XYZ file of C-alpha atoms in Angstrom:
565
model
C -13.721 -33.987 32.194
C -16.226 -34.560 35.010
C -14.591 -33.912 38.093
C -16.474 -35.365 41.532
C -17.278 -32.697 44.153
C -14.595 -32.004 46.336
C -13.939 -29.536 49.047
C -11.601 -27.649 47.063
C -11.499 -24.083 49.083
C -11.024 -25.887 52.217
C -7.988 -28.660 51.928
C -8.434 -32.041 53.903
C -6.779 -31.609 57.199
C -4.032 -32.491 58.197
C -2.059 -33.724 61.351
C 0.433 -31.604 63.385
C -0.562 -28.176 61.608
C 2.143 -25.714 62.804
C 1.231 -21.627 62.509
C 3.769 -19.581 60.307
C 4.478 -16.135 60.095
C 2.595 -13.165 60.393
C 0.991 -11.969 56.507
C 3.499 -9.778 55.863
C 6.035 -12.124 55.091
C 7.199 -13.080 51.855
C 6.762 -17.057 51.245
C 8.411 -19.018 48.433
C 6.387 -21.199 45.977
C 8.327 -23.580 44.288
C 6.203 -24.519 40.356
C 7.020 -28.249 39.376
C 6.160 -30.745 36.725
C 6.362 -32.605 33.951
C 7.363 -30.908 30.826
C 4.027 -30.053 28.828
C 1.756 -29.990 31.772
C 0.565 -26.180 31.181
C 3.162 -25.331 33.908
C 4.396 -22.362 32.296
C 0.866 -21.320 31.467
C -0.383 -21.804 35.332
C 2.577 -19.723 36.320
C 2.156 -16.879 34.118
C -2.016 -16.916 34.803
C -0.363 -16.930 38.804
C 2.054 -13.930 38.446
C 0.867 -11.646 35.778
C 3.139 -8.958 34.661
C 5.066 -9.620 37.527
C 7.504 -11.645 36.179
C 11.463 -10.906 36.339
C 14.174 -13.466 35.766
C 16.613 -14.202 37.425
C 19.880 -16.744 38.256
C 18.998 -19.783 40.640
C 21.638 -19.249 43.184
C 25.149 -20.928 42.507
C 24.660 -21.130 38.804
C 24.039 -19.535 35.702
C 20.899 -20.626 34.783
C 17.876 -18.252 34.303
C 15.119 -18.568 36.239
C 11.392 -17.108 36.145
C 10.327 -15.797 39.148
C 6.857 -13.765 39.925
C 4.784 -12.781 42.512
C 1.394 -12.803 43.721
C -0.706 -12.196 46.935
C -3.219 -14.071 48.683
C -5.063 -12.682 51.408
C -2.609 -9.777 52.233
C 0.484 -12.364 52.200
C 3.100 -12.082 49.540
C 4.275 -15.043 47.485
C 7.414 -15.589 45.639
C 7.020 -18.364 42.913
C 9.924 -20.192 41.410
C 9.767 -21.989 38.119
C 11.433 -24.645 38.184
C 12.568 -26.688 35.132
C 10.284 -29.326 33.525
C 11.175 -32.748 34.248
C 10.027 -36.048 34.723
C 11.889 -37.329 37.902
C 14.195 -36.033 40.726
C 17.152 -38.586 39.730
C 19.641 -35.779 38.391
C 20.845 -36.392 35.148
C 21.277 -32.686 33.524
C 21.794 -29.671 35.456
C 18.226 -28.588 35.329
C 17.250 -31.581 37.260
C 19.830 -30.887 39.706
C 18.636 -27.661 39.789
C 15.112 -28.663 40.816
C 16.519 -30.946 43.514
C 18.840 -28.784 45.054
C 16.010 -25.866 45.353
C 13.229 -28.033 47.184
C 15.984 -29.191 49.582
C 17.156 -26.105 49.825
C 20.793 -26.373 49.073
C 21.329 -23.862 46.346
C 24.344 -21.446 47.800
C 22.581 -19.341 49.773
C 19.089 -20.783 49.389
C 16.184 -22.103 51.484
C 13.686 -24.288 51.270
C 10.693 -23.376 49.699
C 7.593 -22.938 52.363
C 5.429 -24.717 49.740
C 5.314 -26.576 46.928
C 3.361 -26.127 43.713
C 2.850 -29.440 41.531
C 1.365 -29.576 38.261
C -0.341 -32.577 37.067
C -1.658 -33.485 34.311
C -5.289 -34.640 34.401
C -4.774 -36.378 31.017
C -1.498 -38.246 31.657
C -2.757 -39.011 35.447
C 0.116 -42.393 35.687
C 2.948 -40.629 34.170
C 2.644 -37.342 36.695
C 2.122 -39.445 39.848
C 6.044 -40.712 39.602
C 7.416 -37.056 39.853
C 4.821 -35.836 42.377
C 5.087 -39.271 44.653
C 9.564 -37.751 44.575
C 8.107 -34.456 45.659
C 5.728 -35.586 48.672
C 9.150 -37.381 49.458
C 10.896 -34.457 49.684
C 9.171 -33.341 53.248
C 7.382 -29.827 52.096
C 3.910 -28.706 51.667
C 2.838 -29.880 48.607
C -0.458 -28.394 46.816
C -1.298 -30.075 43.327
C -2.773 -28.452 40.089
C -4.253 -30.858 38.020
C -4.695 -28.863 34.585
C -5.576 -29.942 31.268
C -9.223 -30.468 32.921
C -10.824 -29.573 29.382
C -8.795 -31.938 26.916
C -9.386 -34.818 29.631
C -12.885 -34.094 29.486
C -13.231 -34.284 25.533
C -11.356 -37.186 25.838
C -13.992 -38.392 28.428
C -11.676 -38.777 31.315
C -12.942 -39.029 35.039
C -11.473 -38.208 38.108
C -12.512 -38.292 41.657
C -10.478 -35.218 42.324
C -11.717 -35.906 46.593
C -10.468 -39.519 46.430
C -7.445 -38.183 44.828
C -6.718 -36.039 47.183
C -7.160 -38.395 49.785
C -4.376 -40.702 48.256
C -2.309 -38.508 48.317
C -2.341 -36.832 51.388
C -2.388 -33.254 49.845
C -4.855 -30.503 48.421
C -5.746 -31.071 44.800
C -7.330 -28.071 42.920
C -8.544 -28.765 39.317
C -7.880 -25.586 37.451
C -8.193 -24.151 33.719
C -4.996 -21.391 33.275
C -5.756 -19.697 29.965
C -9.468 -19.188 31.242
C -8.317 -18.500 34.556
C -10.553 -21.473 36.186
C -9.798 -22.275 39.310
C -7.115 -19.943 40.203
C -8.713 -18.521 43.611
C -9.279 -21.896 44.972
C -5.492 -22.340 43.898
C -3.848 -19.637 45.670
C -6.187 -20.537 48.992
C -5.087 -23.565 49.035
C -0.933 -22.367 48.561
C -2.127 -19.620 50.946
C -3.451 -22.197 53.576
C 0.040 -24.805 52.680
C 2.197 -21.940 53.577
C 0.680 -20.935 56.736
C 0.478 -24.065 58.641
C 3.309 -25.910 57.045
C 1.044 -29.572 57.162
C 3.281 -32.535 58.192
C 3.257 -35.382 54.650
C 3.064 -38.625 55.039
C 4.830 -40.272 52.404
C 2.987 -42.047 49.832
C 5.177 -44.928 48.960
C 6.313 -47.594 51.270
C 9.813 -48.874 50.498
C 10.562 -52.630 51.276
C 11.839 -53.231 55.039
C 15.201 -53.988 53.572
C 15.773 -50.932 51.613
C 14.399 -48.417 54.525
C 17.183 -50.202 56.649
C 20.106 -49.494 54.277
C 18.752 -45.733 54.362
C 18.896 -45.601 58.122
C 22.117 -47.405 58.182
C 23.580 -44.353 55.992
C 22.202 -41.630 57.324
C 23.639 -42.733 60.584
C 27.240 -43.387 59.167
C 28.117 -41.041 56.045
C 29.931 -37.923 56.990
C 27.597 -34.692 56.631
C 27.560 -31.075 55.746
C 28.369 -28.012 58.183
C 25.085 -26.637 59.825
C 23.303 -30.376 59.630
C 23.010 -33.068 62.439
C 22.531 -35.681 59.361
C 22.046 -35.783 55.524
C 18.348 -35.140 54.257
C 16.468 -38.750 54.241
C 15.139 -37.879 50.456
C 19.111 -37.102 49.164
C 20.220 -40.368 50.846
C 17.754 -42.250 49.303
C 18.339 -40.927 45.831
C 22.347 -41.332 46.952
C 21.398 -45.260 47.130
C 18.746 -45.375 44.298
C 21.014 -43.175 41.480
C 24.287 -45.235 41.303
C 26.889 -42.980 39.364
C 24.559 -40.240 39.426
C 24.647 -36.269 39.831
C 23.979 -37.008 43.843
C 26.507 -39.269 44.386
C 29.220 -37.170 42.363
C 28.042 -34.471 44.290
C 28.612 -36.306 47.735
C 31.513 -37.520 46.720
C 33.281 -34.208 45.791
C 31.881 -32.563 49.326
C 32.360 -35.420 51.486
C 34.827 -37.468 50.714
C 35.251 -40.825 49.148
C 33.882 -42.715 51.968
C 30.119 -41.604 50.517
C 30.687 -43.762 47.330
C 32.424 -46.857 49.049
C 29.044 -46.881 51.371
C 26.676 -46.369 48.548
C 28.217 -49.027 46.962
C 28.762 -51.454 49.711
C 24.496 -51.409 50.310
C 23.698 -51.397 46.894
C 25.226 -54.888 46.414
C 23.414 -56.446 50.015
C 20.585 -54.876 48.483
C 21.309 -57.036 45.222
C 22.248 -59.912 47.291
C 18.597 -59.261 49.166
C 16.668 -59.791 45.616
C 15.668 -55.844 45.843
C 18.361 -54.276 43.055
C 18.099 -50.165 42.116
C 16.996 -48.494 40.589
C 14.407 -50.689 40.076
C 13.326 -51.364 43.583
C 12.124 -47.308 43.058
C 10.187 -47.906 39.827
C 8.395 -50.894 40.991
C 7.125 -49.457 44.451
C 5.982 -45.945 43.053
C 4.152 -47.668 39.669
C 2.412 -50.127 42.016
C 1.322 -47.668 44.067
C 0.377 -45.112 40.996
C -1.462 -48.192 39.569
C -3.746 -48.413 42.952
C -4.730 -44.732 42.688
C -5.033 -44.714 39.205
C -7.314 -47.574 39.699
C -9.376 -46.055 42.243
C -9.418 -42.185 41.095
C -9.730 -42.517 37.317
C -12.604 -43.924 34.755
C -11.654 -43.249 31.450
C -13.271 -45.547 28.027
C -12.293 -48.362 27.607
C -11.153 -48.060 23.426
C -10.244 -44.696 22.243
C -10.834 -44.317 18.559
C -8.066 -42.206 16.472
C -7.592 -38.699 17.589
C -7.300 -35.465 15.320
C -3.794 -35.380 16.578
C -3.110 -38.440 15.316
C -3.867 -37.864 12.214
C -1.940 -34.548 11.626
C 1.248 -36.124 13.370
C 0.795 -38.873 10.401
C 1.888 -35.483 8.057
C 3.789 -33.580 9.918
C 5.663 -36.176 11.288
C 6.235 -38.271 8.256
C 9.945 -38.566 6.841
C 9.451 -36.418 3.854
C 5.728 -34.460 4.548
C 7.247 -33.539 7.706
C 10.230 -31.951 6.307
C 8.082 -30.153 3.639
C 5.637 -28.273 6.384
C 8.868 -27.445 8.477
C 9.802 -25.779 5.765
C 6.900 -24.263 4.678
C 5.821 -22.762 8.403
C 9.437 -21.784 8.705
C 8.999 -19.489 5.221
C 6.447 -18.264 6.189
C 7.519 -17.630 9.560
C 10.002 -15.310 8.329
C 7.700 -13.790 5.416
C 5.099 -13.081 7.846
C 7.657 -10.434 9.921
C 8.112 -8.094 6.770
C 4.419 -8.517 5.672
C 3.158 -7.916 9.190
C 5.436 -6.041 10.765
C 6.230 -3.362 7.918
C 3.217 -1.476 7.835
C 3.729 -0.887 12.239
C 7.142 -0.013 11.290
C 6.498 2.636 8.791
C 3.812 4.326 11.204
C 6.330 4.297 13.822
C 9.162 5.450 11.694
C 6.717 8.362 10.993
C 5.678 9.680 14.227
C 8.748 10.006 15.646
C 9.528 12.398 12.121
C 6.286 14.534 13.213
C 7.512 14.494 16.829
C 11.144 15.438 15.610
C 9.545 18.177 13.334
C 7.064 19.382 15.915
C 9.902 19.299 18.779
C 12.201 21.408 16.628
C 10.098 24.027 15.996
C 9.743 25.089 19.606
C 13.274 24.763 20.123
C 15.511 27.116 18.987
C 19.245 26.224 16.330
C 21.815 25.193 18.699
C 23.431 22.214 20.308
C 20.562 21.248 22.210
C 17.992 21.282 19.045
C 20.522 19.063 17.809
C 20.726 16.474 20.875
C 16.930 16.490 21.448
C 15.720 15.915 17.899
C 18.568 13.987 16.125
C 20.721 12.236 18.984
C 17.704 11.497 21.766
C 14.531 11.595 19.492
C 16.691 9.582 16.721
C 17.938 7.227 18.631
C 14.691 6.258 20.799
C 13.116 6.330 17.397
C 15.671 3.827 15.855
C 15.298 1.204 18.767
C 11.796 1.539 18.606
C 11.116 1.249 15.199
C 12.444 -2.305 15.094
C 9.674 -3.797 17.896
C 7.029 -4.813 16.140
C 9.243 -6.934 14.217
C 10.764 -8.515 17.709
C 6.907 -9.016 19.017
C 5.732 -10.769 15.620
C 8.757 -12.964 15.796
C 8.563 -13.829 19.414
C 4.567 -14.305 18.987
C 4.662 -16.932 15.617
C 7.764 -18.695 18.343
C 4.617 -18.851 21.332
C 2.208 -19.773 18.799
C 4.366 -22.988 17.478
C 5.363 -23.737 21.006
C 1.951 -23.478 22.486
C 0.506 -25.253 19.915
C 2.439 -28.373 20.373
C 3.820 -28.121 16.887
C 7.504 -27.702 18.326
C 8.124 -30.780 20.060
C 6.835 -32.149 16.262
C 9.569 -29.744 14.541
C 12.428 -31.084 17.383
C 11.405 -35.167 16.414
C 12.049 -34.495 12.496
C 15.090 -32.295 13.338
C 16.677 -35.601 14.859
C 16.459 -37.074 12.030
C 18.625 -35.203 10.269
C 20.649 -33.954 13.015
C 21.748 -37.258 14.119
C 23.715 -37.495 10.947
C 25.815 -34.813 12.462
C 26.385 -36.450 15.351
C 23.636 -34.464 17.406
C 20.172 -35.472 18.526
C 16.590 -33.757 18.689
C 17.338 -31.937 21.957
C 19.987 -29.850 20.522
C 17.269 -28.089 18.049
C 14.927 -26.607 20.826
C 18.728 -24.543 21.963
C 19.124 -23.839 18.778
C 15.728 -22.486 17.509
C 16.120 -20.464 20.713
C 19.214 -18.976 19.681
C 17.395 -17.396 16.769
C 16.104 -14.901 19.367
C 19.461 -14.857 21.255
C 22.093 -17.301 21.558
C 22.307 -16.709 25.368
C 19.060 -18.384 26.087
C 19.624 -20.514 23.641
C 23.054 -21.681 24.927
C 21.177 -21.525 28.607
C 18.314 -24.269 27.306
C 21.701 -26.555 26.431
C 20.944 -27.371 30.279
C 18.087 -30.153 29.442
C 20.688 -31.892 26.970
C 21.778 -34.894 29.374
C 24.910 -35.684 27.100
C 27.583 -33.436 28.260
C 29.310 -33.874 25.117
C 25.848 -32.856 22.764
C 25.805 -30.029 25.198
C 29.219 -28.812 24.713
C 28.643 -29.389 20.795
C 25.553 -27.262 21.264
C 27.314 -24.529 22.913
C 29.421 -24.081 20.111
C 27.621 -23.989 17.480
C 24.186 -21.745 18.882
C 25.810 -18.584 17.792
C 26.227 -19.382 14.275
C 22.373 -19.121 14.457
C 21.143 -15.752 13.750
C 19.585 -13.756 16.811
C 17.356 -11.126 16.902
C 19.734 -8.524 17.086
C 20.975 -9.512 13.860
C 17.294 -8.570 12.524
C 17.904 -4.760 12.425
C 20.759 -5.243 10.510
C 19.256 -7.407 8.100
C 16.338 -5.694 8.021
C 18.166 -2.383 6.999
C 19.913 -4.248 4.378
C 17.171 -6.270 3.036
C 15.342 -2.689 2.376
C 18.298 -1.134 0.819
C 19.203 -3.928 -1.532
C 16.162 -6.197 -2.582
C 13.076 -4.657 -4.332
C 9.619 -5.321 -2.825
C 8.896 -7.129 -5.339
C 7.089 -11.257 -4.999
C 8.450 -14.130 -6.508
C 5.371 -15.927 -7.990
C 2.769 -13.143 -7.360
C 3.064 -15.246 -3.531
C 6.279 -15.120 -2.077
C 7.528 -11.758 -1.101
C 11.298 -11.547 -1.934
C 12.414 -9.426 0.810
C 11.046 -12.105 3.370
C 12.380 -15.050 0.997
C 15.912 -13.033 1.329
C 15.405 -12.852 5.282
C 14.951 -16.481 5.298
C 17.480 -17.554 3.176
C 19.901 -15.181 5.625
C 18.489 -17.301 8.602
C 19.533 -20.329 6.786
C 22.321 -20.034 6.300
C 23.442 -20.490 9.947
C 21.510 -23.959 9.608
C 23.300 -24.964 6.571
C 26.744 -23.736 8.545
C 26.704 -25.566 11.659
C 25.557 -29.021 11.114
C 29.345 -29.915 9.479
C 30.974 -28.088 12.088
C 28.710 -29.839 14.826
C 29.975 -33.488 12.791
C 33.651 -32.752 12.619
C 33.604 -31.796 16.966
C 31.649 -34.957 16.762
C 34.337 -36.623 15.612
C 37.244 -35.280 16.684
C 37.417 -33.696 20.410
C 33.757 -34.423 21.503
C 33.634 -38.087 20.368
C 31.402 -39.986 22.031
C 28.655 -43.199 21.408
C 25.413 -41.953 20.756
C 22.873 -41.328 22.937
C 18.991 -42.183 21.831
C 16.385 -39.108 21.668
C 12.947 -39.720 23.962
C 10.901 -36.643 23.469
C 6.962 -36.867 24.286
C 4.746 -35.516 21.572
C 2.287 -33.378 23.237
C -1.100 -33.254 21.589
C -2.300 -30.350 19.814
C -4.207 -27.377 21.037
C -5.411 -23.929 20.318
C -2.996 -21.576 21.576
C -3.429 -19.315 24.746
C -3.172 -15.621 23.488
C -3.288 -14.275 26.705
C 0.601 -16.487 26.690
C 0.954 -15.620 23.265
C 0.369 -11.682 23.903
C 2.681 -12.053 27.260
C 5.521 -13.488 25.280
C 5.124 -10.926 22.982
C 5.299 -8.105 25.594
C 8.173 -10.115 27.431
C 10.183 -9.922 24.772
C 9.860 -6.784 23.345
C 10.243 -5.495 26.644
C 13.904 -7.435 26.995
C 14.511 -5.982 23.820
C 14.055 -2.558 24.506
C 15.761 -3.017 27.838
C 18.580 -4.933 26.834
C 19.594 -4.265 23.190
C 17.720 -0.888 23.154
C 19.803 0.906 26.137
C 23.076 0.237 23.891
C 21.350 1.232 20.558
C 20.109 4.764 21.923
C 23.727 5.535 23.877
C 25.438 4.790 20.538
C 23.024 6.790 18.638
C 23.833 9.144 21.487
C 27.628 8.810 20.813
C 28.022 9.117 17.294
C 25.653 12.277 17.369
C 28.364 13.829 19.540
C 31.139 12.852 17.650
């Protein structure tokens, strides 16, 4: 892509610039976007190996948080979940609402706000940013995917973007770690001076009125002279929505009877919502669009569109599910054996060579066969966690999962469940309680409940040992074919089991306590890329990492235990 010169270490100024803080306080970055932006990627390249998770406050959701410094200050940054608009409809988009506003229990605002936009899907992104600017905080935008727009021979005046939109926009390249010191002066410089927005869109006269009207009469919280401008609006624009339930349960009934009472003079006014929202932000998005991007005029058939034609296709598609799933699981014993065996046998030599400086007794006994033993049989197992966790980043980063989630609906809607429920459940491979924490992006609370239940049939990755142990004890390494290795045919056939298992169960809750009409399955198809490594490596360590801190902690005390018993 051939981005126009822009002042990119130096934002355009801004009116009413207000100092903050001295640098040794912590600010709070809040990381938006649409899902499939390269937000993950962007906040990973941001925070390094400083990554923890944690709960967003109030609910039991896992977060990613990191941190990272820019000129002596210290940042906090938030992920928030991917999504394509701040009208609430799951809890994840709830979640993202409630933490820009800063209404999580206990929360505050964050000091700035990180949005990333796609350079390639320029139209889409504005919507969701346009909902951010409205929010009131310092915005700072990331437009990534700078390289695929350029192949694609996309153009964007990034300095007539940015004067649009009234904020800093910083082009940047994550995985090669472009642009990511312009980035973090520009969040450095948001922070600091907290700029004042002007908002973007311009309502019509009649709906701004309504707004006013509201915020003047509905009932508020403790602590606030009025309700938040951007949470009344979204009150008036999301009939029967997350908001207005919300309201509702805090304030009283008189918060729907008003909501109600403007939406119809705004009906009677020839301005209806929701789409009085769509139609102001697209017309606007369609002016900047207009103005910022030059892009050709026919665009000839991709290479992703001609491997979705296979891997997408009714029957094809199933086939190379199947086959990447095999070998999936083949690849862990075939890999991951030879790392295991050289493992398995160094912590023998260190055994042997600890025991011979240490005399017969009780404490030989603890060092060598309860500690030494048990470290060595947590251990032992991680190479098979990383290989599993790093074919999982590879698919994902790829963009062959979304692909694997659009056939899965096919075949899951005959149980009554739809593509989203597959992403929860693939996760639940590697442990049901992510798994049943992704559930969150499923907007049908019934699907979600359905999901729930059924996520720990899958098998997780603390299941592997076991398997693993039995696998070696009972199948010969022998191949089926001169190809196929049995062991790792064995390990998948375990694996599907829980697939085979679940689907009826899923169709008879479908039926019977969670029955419901159907709800239709958009999912945007990515296109393809070459994987990061540098995400694929991090998920790797991640997750080995959680292993041995998690599962590993219980394996060595109970090696521990049963030594002493």
């Amino acid at each position: 892509m051939a981005v126009a010169a822009s002042p990119l270490s130096s934002p355009p100024s801004k009116p009413s610039l207000s100092p903050r803080p001295a640098s040794d306080h912590r600010f709070t970055v809040a990381v938006i976007g649409n899902p499939n932006t390269g937000k993950t990627t962007l906040f990973n390249a941001l925070t390094g190996l400083t990554q923890h998770t944690g709960n967003y406050p109030g609910v039991t959701v896992e977060s990613a948080l990191g941190e990272f410094t820019v000129e002596g200050s210290r940042f906090l940054a938030v992920d928030l979940p991917g999504t394509y608009s701040l009208a609430p409809r799951s809890p994840d988009e709830l979640i993202a609402v409630h933490v820009l506003l800063g209404r999580s229990a206990g929360g505050t605002a964050p000091d700035v706000v990180l949005y990333v936009l796609d350079a390639t899907n320029l139209d889409r992104n504005l919507y969701l940013l346009t909902q951010v600017i409205d929010v009131g905080r310092p915005v700072v935008v990331a437009l990534t995917m700078t390289d695929l727009a350029r192949k694609q021979g996309i153009v964007i005046d990034v300095a007539e973007l940015e004067k649009r939109l009234g904020v800093p926009v910083v082009p940047v390249q994550p995985h090669r770690r472009v642009g990511l010191a312009a980035l973090r002066r520009a969040l450095g410089q948001a922070a600091r001076h907290a700029p004042q927005l002007v908002q973007p869109i311009r309502f019509p006269e009649v709906f701004t009125r309504e707004v006013d009207t509201l915020i003047q009469t509905l009932p508020h919280t403790n602590g606030q002279s009025s309700l938040p401008r951007f949470l009344v609006e979204r009150l008036l624009i999301d009939a029967g929505g997350s908001i207005e339930t919300e309201l509702t349960q805090q304030l009283g009934d008189t918060v729907r009877t008003q909501a109600c009472a403007a939406r119809a003079r705004l009906a009677a006014a020839d301005a209806p919502v929701p789409q009085i929202e769509v139609d102001s932000r697209y017309h606007w998005i369609a002016q900047v669009v207009e103005a910022t991007v030059r892009q050709p005029l026919t665009a000839g058939q991709s290479w992703t569109d001609r491997i979705d034609q296979v891997v997408t296709h009714k029957v094809w598609g199933l086939v190379v599910f199947l086959v990447v799933m095999a070998m999936t699981f083949q690849a862990i014993f075939s890999w991951a054996v030879p790392l295991m065996d050289g493992i398995d046998a160094l912590f023998k030599a260190i055994g042997t060579q600890v025991g011979s400086l240490l005399p017969d007794g009780p404490l030989r006994s603890l060092v060598v066969d309860g500690l030494l033993g048990g470290v060595g049989a947590v251990v032992v197992f991680v190479p098979q966690i990383a290989v599993l966790f790093g074919l999982i980043a590879l698919l994902e980063d790829s963009g062959y999962m979304a692909r694997a989630a659009f056939l899965m609906d096919r075949v899951m809607a005959s149980f009554g469940l739809s593509g989203r429920s597959f992403i929860p459940l693939l996760s639940s491979f590697a442990c049901a309680v992510p798994g049943i924490m992704a559930t969150r992006t499923i907007d049908n609370r019934r699907d979600r409940i359905a999901t729930i239940l059924i996520a720990p049939l899958m098998s997780c990755s603390a299941r592997l040992p076991v398997y693993v142990l039995l696998i070696s004890a009972f199948i010969p390494p022998r191949t089926v074919g001169g190809i196929v290795g049995l062991q790792g045919l064995t390990l998948f056939a375990l694996y599907l089991i829980g697939l085979i298992v679940a689907p009826p169960i899923a169709w008879a809750l479908k039926r019977t306590i969670l029955r419901g009409e159907p709800v239709p399955f958009l999912l945007e198809l990515p296109p393809f890329k070459v994987p990061a490594w540098r995400v694929v490596l991090f998920r790797m360590y991640d997750r080995s990492w959680a292993f041995l801190r998690r599962a590993g902690t219980i394996i060595l005390a109970t090696t521990v235990l049963v030594w002493a018993l």
